[in-house]
Tab-separated table of C-alpha atoms in Angstrom:
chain	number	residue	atom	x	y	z
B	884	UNK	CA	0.000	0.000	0.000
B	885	UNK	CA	1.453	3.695	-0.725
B	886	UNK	CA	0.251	6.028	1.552
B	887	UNK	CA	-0.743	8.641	-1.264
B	888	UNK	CA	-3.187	6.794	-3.136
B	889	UNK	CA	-7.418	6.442	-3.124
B	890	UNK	CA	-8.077	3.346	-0.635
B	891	UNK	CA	-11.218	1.333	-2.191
B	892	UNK	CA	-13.509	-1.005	-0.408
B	893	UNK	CA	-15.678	-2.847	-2.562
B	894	UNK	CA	-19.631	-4.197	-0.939
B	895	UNK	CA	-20.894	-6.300	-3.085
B	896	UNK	CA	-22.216	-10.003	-2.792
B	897	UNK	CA	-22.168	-11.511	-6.543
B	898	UNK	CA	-18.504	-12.334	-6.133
B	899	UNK	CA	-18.137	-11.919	-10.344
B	900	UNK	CA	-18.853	-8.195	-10.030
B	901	UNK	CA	-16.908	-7.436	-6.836
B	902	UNK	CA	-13.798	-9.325	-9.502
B	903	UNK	CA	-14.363	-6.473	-12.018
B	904	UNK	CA	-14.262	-3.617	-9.983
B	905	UNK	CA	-11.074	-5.268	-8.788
B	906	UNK	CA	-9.506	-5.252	-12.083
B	907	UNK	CA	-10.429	-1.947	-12.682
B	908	UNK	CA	-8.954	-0.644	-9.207
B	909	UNK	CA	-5.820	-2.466	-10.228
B	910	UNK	CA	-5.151	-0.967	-13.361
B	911	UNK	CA	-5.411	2.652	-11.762
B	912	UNK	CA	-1.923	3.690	-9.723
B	913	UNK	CA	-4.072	6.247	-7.944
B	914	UNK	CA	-6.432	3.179	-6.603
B	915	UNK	CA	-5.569	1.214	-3.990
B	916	UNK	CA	-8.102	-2.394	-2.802
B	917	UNK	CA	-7.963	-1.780	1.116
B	918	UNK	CA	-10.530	-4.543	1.158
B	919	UNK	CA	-13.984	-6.329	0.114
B	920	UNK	CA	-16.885	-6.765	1.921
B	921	UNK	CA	-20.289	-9.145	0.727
B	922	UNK	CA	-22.638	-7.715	2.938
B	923	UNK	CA	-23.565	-3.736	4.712
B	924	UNK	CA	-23.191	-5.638	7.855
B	925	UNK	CA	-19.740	-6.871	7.166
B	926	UNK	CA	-18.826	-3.468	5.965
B	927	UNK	CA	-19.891	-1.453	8.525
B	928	UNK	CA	-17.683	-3.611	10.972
B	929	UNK	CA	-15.029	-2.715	8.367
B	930	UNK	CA	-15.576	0.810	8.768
B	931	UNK	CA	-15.558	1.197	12.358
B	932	UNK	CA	-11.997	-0.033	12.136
B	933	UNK	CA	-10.712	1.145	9.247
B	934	UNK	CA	-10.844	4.309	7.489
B	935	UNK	CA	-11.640	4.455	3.868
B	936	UNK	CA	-11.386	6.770	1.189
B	937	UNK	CA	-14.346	5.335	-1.043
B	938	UNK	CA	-16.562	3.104	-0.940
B	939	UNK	CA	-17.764	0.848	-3.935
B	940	UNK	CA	-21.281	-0.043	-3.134
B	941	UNK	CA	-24.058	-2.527	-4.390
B	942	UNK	CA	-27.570	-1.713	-3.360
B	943	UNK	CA	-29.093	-5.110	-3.603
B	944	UNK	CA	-27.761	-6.966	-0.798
B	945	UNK	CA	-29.168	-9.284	1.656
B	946	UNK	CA	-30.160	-8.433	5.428
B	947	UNK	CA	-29.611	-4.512	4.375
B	948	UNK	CA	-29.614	-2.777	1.459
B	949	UNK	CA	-26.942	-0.353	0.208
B	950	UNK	CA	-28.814	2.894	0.709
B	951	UNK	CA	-30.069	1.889	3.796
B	952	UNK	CA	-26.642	1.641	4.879
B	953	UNK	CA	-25.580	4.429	3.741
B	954	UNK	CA	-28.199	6.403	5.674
B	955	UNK	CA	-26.780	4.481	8.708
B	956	UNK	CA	-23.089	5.906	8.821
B	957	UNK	CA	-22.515	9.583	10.500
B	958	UNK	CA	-19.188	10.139	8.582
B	959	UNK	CA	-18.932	8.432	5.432
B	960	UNK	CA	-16.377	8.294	2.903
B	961	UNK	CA	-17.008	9.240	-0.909
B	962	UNK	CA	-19.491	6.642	-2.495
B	963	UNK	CA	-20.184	5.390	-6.079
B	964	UNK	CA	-22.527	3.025	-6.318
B	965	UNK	CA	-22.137	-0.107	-8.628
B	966	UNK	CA	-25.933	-1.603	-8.850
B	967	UNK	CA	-27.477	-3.840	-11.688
B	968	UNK	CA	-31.040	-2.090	-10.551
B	969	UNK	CA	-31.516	1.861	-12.224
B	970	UNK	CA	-34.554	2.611	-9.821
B	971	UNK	CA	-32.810	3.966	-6.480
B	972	UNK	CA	-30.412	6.773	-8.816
B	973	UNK	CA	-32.316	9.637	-7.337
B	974	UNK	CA	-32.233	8.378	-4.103
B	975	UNK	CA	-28.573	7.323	-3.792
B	976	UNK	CA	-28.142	11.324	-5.227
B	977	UNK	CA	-30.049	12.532	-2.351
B	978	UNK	CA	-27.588	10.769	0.019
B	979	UNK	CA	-24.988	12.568	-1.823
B	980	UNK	CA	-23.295	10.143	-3.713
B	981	UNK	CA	-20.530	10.958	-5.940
B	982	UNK	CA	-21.908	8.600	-8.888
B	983	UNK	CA	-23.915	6.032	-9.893
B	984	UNK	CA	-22.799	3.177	-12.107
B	985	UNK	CA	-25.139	0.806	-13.362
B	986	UNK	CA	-23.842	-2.863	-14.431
B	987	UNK	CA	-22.371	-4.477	-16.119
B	988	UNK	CA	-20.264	-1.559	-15.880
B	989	UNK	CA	-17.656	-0.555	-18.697
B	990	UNK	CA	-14.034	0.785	-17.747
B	991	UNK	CA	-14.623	4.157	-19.390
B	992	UNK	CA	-17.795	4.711	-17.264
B	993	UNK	CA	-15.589	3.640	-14.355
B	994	UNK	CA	-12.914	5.865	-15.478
B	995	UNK	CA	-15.746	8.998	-15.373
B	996	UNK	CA	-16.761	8.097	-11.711
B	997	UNK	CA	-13.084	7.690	-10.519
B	998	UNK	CA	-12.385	11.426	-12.183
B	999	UNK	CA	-15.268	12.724	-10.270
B	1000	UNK	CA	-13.823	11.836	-6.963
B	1001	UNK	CA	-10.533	13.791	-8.010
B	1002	UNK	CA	-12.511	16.546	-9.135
B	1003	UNK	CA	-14.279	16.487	-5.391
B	1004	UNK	CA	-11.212	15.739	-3.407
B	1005	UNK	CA	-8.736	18.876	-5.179
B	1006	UNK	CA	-12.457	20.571	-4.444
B	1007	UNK	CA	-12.259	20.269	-0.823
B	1008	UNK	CA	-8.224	20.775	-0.715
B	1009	UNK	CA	-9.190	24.114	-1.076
B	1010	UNK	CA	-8.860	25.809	2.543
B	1011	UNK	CA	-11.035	28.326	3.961
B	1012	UNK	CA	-8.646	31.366	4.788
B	1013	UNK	CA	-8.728	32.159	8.607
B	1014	UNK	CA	-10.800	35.378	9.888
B	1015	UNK	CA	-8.215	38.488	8.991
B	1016	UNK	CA	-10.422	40.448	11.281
B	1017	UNK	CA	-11.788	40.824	14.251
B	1018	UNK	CA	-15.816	39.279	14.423
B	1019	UNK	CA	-19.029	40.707	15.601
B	1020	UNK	CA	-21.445	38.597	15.617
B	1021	UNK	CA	-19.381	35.663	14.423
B	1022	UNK	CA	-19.315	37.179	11.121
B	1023	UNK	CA	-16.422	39.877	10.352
B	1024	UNK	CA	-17.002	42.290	7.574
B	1025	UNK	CA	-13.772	40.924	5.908
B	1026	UNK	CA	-13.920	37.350	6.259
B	1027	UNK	CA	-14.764	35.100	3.387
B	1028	UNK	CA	-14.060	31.666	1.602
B	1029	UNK	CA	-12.993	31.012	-1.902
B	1030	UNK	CA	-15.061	29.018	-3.579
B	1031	UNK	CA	-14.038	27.014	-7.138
B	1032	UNK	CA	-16.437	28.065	-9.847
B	1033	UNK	CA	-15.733	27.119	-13.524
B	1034	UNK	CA	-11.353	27.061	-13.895
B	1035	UNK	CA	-11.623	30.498	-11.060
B	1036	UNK	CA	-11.294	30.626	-7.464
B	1037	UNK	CA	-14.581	33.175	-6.430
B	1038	UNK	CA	-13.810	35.371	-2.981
B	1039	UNK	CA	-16.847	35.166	-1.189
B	1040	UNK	CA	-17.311	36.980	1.501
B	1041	UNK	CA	-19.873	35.501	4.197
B	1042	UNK	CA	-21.597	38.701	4.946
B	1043	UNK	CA	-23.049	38.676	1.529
B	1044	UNK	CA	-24.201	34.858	1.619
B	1045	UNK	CA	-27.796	34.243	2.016
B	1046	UNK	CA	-28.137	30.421	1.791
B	1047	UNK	CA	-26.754	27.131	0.657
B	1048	UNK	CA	-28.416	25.161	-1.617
B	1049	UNK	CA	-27.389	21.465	-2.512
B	1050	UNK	CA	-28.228	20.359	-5.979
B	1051	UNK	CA	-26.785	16.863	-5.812
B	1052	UNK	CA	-22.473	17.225	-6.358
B	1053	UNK	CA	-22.779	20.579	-6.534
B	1054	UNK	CA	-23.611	23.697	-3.967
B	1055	UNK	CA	-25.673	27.224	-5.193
B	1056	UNK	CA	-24.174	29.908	-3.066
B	1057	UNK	CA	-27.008	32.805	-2.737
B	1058	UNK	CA	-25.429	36.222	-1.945
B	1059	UNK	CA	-26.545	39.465	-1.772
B	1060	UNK	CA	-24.679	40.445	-5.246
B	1061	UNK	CA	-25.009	36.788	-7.253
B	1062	UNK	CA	-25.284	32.858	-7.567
B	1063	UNK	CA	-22.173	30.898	-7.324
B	1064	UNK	CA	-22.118	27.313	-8.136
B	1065	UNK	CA	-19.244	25.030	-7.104
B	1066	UNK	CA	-18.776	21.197	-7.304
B	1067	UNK	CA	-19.082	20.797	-3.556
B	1068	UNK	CA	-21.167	18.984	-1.328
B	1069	UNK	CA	-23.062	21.021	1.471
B	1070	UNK	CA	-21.664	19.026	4.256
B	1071	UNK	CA	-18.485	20.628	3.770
B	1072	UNK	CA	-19.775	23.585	4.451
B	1073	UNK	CA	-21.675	23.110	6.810
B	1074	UNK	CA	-18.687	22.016	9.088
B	1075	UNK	CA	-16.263	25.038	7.371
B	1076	UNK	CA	-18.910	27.675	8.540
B	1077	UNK	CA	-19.153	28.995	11.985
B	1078	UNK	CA	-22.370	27.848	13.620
B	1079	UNK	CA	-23.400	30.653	15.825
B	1080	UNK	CA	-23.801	32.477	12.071
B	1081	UNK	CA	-25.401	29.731	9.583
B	1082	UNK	CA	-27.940	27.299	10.393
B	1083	UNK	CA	-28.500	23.926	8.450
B	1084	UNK	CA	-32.325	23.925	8.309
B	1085	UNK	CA	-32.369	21.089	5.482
B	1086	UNK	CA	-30.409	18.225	3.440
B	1087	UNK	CA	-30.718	20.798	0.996
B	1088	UNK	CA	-30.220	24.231	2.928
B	1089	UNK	CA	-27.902	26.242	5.497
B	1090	UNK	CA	-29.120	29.503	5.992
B	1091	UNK	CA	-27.718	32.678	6.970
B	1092	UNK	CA	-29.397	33.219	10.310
B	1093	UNK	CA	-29.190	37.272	10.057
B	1094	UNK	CA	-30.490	37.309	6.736
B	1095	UNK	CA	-33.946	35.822	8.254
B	1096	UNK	CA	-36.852	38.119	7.367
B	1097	UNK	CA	-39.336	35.503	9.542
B	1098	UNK	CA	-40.108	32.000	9.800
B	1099	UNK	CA	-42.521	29.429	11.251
B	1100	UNK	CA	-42.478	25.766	12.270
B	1101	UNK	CA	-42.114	24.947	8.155
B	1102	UNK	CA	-40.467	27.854	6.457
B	1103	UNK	CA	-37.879	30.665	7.258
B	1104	UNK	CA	-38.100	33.094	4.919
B	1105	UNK	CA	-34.487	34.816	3.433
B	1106	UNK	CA	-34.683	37.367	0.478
B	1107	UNK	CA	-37.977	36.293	-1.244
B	1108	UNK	CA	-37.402	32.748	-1.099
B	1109	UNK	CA	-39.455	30.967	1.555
B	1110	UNK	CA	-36.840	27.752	2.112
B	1111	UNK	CA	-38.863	24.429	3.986
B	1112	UNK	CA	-37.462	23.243	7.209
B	1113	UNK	CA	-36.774	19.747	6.861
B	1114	UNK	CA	-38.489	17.098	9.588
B	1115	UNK	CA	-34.905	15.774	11.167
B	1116	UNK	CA	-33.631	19.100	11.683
B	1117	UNK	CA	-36.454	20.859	12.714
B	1118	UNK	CA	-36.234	20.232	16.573
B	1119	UNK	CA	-32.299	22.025	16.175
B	1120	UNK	CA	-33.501	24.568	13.820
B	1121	UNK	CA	-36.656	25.681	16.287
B	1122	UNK	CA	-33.940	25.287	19.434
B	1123	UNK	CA	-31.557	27.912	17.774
B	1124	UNK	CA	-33.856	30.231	16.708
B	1125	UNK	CA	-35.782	30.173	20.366
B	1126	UNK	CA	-38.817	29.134	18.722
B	1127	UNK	CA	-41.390	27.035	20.958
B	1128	UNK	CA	-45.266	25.887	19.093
């Protein structure tokens, strides 16, 4: 094992399947096997001890399926999922997968999926420059992020930001001034920006929490976009705003 490249683990049980995406990882230097699992059960052991850079994951599975595993872990790695079934694509893009790969999968789709992990890796590389002033109200005047946009790096700064928006692998930055969109996914954010200024209030939203113009126990309203409060967060989201029905 070199300590630089992608380590795989494949979850699959047809055993001819889990074989191909093992030729395919070999004939990548930037892939390395770290192991192969036939089951969610047997891979979530795995994970607990191990850490993993992606995961290679079949839906169909027995005892549990691959998405509901997925919704399972707290902190997963990247995932592309390798399924023979097309039904559960916009489902394994809500949980924020980087691809989906339907079988019997060719080594040029492979190829495409192992590219989009590079693109998302170099992505998050990217640091978020440290406050170069002093805050009020967690937000300074001169802080911002730089956030990759096309071949440019886009200063934002996060006075001007609105909301988040996920739209699968990518992230819609609302500001005051424009839309940016970035190939990111909006848990990175989330855990980049300082939480006594943004709120997650969805899968699909953080918010700005002094850009709120009002809210109730389904919508906060920011600009003229009323943005739904999704069911698991709403207990935090009604906590931090001091909100009691």
């Amino acid at each position: 094992m070199e300590k630089n490249k992608i380590k795989c683990l494949i979850v699959d049980d047809e055993p001819l399947a889990a074989e191909v995406l093992e030729q395919y990882i070999s004939q990548l230097d930037s892939l390395w096997l770290a192991g192969k699992c036939s089951n969610a059960i047997e891979a979530l052991s795995y994970l607990q001890k191990q850490k993993i850079d992606l995961l290679l994951l079949d839906i169909q599975m027995p005892r549990l399926t691959g998405i509901d595993f997925l919704k399972t872990l707290q902190r997963r790695p990247k995932v592309i999922i390798t399924t023979a079934f097309r039904d559960y694509a916009v489902e394994g893009f809500d949980l924020n997968v980087l691809d989906y790969l339907v079988k019997p999968i060719p080594f040029e789709r492979f190829l495409v999926a192992i590219n989009k992990y590079h693109a998302a890796h170099a992505a998050e590389e990217v640091p978020l420059p440290p406050m170069i002033a002093p805050a009020i109200n967690g937000i300074s005047q001169d802080t911002f992020i730089y956030l990759k946009a096309g071949k440019k790096m886009v200063k934002v700064f996060l006075k001007d930001i609105l909301y988040i928006e996920s739209l699968k692998d990518y992230v819609k930055v609302k500001t005051t001034e424009k839309d940016i969109v970035t190939y990111q996914r909006i848990t990175y954010l989330e855990e980049k920006l300082p939480d006594e200024s943004f709120l997650r209030i969805h899968r699909s939203y953080i918010i700005a929490l002094n850009k709120i113009r009002s809210f109730n126990a389904a919508f906060i309203e920011i600009g003229d976009q009323e943005l739904p409060i999704g069911r698991q967060y709403k207990a935090d989201v009604m906590k931090a705003l001091g909100f009691h029905e």
